[in-house]
CSV table of C-alpha atoms and ligand atoms in Angstrom, one decimal:
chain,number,residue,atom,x,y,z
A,8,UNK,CA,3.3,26.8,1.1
A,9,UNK,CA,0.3,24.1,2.0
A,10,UNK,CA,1.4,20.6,1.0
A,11,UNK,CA,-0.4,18.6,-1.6
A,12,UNK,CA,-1.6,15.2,-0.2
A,13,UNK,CA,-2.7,12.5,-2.6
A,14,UNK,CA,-3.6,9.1,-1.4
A,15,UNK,CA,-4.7,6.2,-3.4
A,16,UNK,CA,-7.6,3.6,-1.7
A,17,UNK,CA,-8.7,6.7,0.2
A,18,UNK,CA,-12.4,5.7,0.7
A,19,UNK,CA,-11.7,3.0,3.4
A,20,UNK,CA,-9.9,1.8,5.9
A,21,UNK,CA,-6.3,2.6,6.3
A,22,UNK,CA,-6.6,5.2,3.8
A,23,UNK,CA,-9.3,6.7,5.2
A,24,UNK,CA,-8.1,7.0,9.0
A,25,UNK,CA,-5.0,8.7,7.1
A,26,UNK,CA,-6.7,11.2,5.6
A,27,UNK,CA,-8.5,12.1,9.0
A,28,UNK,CA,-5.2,12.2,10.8
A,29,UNK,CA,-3.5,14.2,8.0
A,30,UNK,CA,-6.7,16.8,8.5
A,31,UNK,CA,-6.5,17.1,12.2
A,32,UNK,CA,-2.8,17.9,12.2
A,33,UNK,CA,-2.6,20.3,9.4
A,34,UNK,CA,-5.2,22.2,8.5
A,35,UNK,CA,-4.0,23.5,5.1
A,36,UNK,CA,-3.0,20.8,3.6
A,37,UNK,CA,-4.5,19.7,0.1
A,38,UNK,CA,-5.6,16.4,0.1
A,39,UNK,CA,-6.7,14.4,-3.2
A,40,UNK,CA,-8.5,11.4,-2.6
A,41,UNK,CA,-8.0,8.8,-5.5
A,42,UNK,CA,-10.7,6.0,-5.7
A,43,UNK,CA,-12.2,4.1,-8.1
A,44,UNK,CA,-16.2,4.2,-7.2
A,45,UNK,CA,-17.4,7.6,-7.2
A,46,UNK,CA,-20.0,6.8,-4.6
A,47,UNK,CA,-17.7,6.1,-1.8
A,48,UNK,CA,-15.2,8.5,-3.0
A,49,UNK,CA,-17.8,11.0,-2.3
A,50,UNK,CA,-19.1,9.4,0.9
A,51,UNK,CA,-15.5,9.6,2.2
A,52,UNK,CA,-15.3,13.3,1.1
A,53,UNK,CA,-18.5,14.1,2.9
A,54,UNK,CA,-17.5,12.4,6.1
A,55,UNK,CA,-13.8,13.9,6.3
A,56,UNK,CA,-15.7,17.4,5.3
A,57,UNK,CA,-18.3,17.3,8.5
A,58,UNK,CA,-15.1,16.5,10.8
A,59,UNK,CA,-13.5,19.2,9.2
A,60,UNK,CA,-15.4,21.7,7.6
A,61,UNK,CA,-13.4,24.3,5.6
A,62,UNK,CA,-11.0,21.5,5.0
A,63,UNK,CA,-9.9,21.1,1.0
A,64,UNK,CA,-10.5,18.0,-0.2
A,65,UNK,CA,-10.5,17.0,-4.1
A,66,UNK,CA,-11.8,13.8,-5.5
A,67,UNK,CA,-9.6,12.3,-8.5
A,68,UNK,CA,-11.0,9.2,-10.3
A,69,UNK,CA,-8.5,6.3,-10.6
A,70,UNK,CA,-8.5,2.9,-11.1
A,71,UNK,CA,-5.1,1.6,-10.5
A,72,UNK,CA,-5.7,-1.5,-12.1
A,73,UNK,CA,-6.8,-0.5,-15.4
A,74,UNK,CA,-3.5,0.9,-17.1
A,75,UNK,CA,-5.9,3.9,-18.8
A,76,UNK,CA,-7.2,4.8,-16.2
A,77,UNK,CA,-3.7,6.0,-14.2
A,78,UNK,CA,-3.0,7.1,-17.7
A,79,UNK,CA,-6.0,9.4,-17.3
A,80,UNK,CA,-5.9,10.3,-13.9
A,81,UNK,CA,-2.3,11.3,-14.1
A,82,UNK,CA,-3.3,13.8,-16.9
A,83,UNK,CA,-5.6,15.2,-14.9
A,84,UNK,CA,-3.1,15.2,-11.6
A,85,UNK,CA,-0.6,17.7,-13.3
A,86,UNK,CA,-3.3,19.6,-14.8
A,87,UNK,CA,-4.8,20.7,-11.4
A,88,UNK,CA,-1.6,20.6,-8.8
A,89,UNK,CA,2.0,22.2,-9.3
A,90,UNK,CA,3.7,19.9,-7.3
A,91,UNK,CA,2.3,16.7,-4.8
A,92,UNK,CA,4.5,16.9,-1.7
A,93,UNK,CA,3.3,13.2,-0.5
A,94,UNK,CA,1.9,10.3,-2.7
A,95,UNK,CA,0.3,7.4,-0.6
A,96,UNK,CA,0.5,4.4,-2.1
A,97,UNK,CA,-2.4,2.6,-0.7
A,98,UNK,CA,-5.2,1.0,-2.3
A,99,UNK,CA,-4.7,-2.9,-2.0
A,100,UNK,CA,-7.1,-5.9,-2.6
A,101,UNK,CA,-6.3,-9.8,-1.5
A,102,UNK,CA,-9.1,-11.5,-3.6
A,103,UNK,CA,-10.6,-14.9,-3.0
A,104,UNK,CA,-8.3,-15.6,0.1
A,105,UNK,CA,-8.2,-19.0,1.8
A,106,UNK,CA,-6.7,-19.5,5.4
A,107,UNK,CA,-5.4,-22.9,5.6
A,108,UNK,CA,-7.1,-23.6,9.0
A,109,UNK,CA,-4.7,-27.1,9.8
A,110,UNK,CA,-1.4,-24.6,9.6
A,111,UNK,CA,-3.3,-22.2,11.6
A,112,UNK,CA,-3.6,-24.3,14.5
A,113,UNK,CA,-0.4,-25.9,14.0
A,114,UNK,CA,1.6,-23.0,14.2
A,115,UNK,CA,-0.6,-21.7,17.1
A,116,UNK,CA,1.2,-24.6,18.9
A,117,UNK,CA,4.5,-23.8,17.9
A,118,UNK,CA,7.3,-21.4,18.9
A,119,UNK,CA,6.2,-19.7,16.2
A,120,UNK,CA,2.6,-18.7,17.4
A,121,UNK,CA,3.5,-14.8,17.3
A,122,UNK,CA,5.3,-14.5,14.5
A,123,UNK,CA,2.7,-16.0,12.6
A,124,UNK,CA,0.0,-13.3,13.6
A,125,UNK,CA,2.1,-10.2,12.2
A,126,UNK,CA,3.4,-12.0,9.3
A,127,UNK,CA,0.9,-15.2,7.9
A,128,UNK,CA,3.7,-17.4,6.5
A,129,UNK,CA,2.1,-20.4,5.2
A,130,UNK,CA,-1.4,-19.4,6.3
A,131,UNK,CA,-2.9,-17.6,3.5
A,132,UNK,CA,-3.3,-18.3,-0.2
A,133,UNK,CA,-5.5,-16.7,-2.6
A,134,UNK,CA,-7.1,-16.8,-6.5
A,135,UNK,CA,-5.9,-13.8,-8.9
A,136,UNK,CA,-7.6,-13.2,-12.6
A,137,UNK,CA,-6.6,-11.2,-15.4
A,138,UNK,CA,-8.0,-7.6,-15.9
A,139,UNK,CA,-8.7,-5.9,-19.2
A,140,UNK,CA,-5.3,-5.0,-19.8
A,141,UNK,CA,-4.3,-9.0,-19.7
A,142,UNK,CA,-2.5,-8.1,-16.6
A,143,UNK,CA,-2.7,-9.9,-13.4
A,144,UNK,CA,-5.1,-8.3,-11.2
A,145,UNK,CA,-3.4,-8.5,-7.5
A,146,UNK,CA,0.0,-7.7,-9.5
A,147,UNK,CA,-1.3,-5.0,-11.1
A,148,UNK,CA,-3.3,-2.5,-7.9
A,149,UNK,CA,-0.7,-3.6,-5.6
A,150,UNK,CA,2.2,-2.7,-8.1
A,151,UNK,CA,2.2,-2.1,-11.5
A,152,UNK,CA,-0.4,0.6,-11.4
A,153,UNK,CA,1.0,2.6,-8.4
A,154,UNK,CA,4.3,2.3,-10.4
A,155,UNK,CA,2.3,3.9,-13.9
A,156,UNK,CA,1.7,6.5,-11.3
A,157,UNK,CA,4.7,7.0,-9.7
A,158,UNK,CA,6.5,7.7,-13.6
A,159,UNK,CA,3.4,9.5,-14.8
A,160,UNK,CA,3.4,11.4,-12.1
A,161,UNK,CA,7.8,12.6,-11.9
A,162,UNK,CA,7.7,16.0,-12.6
A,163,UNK,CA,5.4,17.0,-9.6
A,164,UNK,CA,7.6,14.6,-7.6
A,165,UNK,CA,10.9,15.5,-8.6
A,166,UNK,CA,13.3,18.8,-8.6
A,167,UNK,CA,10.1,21.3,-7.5
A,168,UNK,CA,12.5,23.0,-5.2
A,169,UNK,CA,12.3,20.6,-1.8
A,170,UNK,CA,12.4,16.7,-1.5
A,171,UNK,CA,8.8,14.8,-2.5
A,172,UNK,CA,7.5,11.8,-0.6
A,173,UNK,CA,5.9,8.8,-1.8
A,174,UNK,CA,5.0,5.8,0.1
A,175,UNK,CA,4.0,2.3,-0.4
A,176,UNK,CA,1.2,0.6,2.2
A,177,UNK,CA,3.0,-3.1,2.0
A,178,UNK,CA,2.8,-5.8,4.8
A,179,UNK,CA,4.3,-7.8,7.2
A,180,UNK,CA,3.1,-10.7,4.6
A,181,UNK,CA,5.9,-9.4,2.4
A,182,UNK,CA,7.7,-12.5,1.7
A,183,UNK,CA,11.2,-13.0,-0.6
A,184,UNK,CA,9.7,-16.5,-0.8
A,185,UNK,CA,6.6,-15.8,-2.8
A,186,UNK,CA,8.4,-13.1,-5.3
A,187,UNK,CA,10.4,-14.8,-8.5
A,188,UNK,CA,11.7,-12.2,-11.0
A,189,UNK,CA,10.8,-15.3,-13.6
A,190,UNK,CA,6.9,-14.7,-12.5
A,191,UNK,CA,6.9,-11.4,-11.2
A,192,UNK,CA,3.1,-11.3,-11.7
A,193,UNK,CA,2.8,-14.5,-9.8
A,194,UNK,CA,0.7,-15.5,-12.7
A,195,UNK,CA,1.1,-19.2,-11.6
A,196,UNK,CA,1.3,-19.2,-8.1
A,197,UNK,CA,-1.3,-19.3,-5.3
A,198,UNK,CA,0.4,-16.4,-2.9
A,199,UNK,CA,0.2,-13.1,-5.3
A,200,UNK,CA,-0.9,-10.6,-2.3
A,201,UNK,CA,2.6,-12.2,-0.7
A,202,UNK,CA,4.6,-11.4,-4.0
A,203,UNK,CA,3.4,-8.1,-4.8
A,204,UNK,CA,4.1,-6.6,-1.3
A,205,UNK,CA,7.4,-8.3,-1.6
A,206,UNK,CA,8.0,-6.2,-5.1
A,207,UNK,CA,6.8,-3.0,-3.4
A,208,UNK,CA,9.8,-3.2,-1.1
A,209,UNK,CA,12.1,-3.8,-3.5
A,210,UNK,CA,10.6,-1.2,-6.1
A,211,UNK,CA,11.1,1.3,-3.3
A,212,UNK,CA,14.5,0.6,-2.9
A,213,UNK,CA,15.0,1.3,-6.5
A,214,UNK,CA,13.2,4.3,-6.7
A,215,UNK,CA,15.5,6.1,-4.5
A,216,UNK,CA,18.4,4.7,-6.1
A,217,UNK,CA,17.4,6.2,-9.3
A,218,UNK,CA,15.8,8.9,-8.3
A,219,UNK,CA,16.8,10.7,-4.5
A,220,UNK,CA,19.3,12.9,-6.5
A,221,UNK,CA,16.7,14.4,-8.2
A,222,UNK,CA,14.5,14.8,-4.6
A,223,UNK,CA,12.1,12.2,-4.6
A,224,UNK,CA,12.0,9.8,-1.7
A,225,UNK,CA,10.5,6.6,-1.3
A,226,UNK,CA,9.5,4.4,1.8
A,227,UNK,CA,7.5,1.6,3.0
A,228,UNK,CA,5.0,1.0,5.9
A,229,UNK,CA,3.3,-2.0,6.9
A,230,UNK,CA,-0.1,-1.3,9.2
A,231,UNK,CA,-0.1,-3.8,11.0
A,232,UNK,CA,-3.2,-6.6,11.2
A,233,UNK,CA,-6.2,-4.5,10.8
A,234,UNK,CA,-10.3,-4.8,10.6
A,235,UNK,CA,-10.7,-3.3,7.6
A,236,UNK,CA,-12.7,-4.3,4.6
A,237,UNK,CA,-9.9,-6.4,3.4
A,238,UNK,CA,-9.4,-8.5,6.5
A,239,UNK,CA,-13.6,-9.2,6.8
A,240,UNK,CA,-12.7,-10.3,3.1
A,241,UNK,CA,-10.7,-13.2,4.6
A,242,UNK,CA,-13.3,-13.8,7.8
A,243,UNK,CA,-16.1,-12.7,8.4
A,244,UNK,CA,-16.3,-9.4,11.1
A,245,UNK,CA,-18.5,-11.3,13.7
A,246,UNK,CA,-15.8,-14.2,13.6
A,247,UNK,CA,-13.1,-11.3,14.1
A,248,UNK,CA,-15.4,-10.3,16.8
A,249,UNK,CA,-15.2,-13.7,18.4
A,250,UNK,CA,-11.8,-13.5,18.1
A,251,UNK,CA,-10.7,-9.9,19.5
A,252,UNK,CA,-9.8,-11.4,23.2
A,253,UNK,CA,-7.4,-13.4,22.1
A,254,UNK,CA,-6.2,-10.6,19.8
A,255,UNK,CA,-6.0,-8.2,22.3
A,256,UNK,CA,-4.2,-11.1,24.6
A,257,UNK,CA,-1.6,-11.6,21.8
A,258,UNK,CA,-0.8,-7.7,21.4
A,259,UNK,CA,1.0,-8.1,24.6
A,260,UNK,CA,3.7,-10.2,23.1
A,261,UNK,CA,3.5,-8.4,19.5
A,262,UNK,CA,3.0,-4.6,19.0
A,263,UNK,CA,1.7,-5.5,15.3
A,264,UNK,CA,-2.1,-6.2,16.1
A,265,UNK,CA,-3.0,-2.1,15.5
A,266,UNK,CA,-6.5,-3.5,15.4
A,267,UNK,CA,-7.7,-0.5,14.4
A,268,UNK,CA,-7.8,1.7,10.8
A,269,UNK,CA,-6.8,4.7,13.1
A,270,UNK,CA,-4.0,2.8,14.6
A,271,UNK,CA,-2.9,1.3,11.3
A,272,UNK,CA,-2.4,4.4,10.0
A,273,UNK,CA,0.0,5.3,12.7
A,274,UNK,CA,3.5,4.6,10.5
A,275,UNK,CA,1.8,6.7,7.7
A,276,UNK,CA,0.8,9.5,9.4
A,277,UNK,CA,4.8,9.7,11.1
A,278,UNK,CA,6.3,9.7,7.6
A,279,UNK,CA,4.1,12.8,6.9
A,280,UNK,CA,6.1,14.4,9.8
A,281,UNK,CA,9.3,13.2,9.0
A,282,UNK,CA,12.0,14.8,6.4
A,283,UNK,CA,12.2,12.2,3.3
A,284,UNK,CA,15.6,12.1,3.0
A,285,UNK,CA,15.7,11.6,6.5
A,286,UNK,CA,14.6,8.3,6.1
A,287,UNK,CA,16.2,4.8,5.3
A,288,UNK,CA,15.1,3.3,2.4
A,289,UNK,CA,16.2,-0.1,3.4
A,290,UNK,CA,13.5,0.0,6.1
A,291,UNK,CA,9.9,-0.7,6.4
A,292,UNK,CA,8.1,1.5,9.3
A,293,UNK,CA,5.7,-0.7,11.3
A,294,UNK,CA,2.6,0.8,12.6
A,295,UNK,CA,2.7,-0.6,16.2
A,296,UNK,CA,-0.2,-0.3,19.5
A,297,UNK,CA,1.4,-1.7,22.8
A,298,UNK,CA,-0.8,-3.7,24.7
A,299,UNK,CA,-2.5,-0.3,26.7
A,300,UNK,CA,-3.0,0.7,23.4
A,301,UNK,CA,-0.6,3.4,22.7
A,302,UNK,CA,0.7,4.0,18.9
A,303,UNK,CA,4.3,4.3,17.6
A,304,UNK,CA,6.3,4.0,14.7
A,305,UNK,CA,9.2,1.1,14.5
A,306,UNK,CA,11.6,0.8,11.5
A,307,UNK,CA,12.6,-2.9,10.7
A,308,UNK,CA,15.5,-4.2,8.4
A,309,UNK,CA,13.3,-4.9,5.1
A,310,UNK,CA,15.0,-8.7,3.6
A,311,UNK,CA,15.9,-6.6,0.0
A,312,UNK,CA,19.1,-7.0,-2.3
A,313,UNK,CA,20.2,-4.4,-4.5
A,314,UNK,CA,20.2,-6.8,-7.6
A,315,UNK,CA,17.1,-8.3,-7.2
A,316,UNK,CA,15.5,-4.5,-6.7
A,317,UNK,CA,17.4,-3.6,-10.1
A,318,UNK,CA,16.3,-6.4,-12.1
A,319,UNK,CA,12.8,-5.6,-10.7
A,320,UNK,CA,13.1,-2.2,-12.0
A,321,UNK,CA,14.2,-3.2,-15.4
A,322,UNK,CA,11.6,-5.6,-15.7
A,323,UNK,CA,9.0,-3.0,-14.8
A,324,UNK,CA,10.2,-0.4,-17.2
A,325,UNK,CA,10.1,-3.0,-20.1
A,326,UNK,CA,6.3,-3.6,-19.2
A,327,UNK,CA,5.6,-0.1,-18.7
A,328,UNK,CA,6.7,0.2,-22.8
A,329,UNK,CA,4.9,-2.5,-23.8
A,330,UNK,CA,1.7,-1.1,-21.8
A,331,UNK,CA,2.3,2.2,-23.6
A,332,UNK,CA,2.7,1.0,-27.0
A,333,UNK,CA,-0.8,-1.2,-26.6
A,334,UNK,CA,-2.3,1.7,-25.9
A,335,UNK,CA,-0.7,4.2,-28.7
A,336,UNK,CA,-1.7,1.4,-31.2
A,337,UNK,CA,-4.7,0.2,-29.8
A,338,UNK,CA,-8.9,1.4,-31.2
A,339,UNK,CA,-9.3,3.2,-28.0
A,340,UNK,CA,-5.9,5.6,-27.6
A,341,UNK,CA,-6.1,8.0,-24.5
B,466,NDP,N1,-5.9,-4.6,6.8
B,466,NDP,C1,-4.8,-5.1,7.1
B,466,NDP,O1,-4.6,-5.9,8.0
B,466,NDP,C2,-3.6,-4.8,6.2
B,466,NDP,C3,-3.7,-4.0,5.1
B,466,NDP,N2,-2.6,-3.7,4.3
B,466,NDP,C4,-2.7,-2.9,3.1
B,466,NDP,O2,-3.3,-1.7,3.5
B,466,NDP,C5,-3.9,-1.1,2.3
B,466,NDP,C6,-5.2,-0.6,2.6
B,466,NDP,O3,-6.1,-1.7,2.8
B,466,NDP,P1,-7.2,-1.7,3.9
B,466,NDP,O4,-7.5,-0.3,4.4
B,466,NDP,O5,-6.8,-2.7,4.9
B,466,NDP,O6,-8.4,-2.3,3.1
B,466,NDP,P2,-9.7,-1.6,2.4
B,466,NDP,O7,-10.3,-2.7,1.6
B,466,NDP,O8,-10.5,-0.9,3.4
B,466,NDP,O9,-9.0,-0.5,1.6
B,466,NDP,C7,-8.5,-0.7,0.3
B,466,NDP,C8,-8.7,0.5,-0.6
B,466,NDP,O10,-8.1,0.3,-1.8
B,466,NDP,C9,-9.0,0.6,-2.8
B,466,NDP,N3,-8.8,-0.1,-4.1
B,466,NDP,C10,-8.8,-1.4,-4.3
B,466,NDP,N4,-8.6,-1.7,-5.6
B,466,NDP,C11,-8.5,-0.5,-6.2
B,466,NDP,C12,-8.3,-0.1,-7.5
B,466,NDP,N5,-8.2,-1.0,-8.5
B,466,NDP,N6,-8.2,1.2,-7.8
B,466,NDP,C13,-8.4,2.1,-6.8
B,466,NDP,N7,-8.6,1.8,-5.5
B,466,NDP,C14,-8.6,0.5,-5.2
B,466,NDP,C15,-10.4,0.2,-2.2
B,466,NDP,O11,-11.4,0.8,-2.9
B,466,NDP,P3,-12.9,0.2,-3.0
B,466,NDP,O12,-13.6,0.6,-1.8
B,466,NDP,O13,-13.4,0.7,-4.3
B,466,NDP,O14,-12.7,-1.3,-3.1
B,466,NDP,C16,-10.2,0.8,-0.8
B,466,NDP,O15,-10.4,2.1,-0.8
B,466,NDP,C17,-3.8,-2.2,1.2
B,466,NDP,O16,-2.7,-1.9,0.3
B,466,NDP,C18,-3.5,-3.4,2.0
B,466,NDP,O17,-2.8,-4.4,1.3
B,466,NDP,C19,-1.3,-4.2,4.7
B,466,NDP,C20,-1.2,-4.9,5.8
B,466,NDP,C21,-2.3,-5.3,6.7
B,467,LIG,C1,-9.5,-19.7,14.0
B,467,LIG,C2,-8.9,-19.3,12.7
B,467,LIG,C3,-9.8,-19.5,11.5
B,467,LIG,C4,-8.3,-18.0,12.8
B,467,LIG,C5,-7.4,-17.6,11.6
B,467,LIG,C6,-6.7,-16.3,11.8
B,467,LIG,C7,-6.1,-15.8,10.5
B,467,LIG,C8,-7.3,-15.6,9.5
B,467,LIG,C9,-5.4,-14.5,10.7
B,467,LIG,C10,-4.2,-14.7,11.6
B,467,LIG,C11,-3.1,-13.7,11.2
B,467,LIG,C12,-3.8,-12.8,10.2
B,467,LIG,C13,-3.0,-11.9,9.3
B,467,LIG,C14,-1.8,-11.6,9.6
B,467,LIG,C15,-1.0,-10.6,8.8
B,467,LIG,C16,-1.9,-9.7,7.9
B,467,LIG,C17,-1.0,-9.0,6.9
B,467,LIG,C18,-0.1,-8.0,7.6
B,467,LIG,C19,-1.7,-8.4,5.7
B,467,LIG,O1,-1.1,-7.6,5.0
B,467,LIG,C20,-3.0,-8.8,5.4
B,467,LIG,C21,-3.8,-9.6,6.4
B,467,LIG,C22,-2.9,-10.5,7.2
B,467,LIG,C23,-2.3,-11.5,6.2
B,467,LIG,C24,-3.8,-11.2,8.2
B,467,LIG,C25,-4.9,-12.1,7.6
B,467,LIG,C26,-5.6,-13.0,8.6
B,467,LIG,C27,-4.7,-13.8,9.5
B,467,LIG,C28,-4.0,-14.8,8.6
């Protein structure tokens, strides 16, 4: 039976490159492409169509950070598929980010000078907003929404007759220091993109303690740094362009420069080939290029408790009601 593919934040980037790799290794397989701007989703559809003509490739229209709009798009998810084999979890925004350029060149000077490349401790802040829902935005496509998704979406994930994939695109920048169960949307904090990747790794974590028995898997992937739209968000591309040899130079010491969308996309596109339950769910697959520029897949200890992950999960699942009941009672019901 062909597999049903749908990946969120498919109109750029790392989403993109997957959906190109996904195509050229398996020819049947369904692929939804979820995006919020019809325009690109349709430019994206048209470009994966003339590499692969033939191919089947729907367009769904989802916001992830307006709570309706998942609301909506879920409807219309189980109205048009039996089953979704594999959910990406992949759109992602860091808005307004600000590189602290002193740390920068501090840490370049330190022992710490690698590290700080894959992971951006103490580099990066940036300025979140509320969205229509009175949610917090960066909490809220990173997270909340993708988790709307996940429990709209159960019964095409779960007990269809053979185990169900999703995964979450997190980050290396997915740090326990950022997260506080007090402020899980990092409401008043100035390192949200940090928290909410932190949360995706423990979410997963929960989601296949609650729900593996019934066949749905979860795991986690961080791409590695790469040019995307995001990243000329925090510089500008001909300042990445000025800084590619040194780049390059560093990718000898540390696989996690992938550089490029295709290469980011490297962990994702293993999973795909992987059995779910296979996998641990206490790791996050890194999307690695050695320094001649060869791709693999390396699984890494995530830093997750079990308690923390619960009371995450709790927490979510109260919000979720509280989202639903606004909109039952609300002018503009579904
Ligand atoms: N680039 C990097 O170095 C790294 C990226 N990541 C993660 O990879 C993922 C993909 O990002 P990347 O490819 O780099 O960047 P891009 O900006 O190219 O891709 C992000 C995608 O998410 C979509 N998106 C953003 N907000 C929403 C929303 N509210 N609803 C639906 N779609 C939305 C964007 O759509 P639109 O075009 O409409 O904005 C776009 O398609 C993100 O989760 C990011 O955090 C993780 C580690 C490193
Ligand atoms: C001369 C200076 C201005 C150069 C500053 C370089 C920094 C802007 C970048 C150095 C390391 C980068 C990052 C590392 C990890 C990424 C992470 C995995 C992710 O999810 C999103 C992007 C990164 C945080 C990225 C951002 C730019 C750097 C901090």
């Amino acid at each position: 039976m062909d597999k049903v593919v749908l990946v969120t934040g498919a109109n750029s980037g790392i989403g993109l490159a997957l959906c190109e790799r996904l195509l050229s290794q398996d020819s049947g397989v369904r692929l939804c492409l979820a995006c919020r701007n019809s325009g690109r989703a349709e430019a994206a559809r048209s470009a994966l169509l003339t590499s692969h003509p033939g191919a089947r490739v729907d367009l769904l229209d989802l916001d992830v950070g307006s709570v309706r709009s998942v609301l909506r798009a879920a409807q219309e998810v189980k109205a048009r598929y039996p089953r979704l084999d594999h959910l990406y979890l992949n759109a992602g925004i860091m808005p307004n980010p600000h590189v602290d350029i002193k740390a920068f060149f501090k840490g370049l000077f330190s022992s710490k000078a690698i590290q700080m490349f894959s992971t951006a401790e103490g580099l990066l802040t940036q300025q979140d907003r509320p969205t229509a829902d009175g949610l917090q935005e960066v909490f809220t496509t990173n997270l909340f929404g993708h988790f709307l998704l996940v429990r709209e979406l159960e019964v095409l994930l779960c007990g269809a007759g053979r185990p169900s994939q999703v995964v979450w695109t997190s980050s290396s920048n997915a740090l326990r220091s950022a997260f506080s169960l007090e402020d899980l949307q990092h409401a008043t904090g100035t390192e949200p993109y940090s928290s909410s990747k932190y949360a995706s790794d423990l979410l997963s974590l929960a989601l296949n303690r609650h729900h593996n028995a019934q066949g749905l898997f979860s795991s986690v992937i961080c791409p590695g740094l790469v040019m995307t739209n995001l990243t000329y968000g925090i510089l500008p591309s001909f300042f990445w362009t000025l800084l590619m040899p040194i780049m390059w130079f560093i990718r000898i010491f540390t696989n996690t420069l992938t550089l490029t969308p295709y290469n980011g996309a490297e962990a994702l596109n293993w999973l795909f080939l992987q059995k779910p339950e296979s996998l641990d769910a206490r790791a996050k697959y890194h999307s690695m290029t050695s320094g001649l520029g060869n791709n693999y897949t390396q699984p890494r200890q995530m830093d997750v408790d079990e308690e923390t992950s619960e009371a995450l999960y709790g927490k979510l699942l109260e919000l979720e009601k509280v989202m639903r009941r606004r909109i039952r009672e609300g002018p503009d019901r579904l």
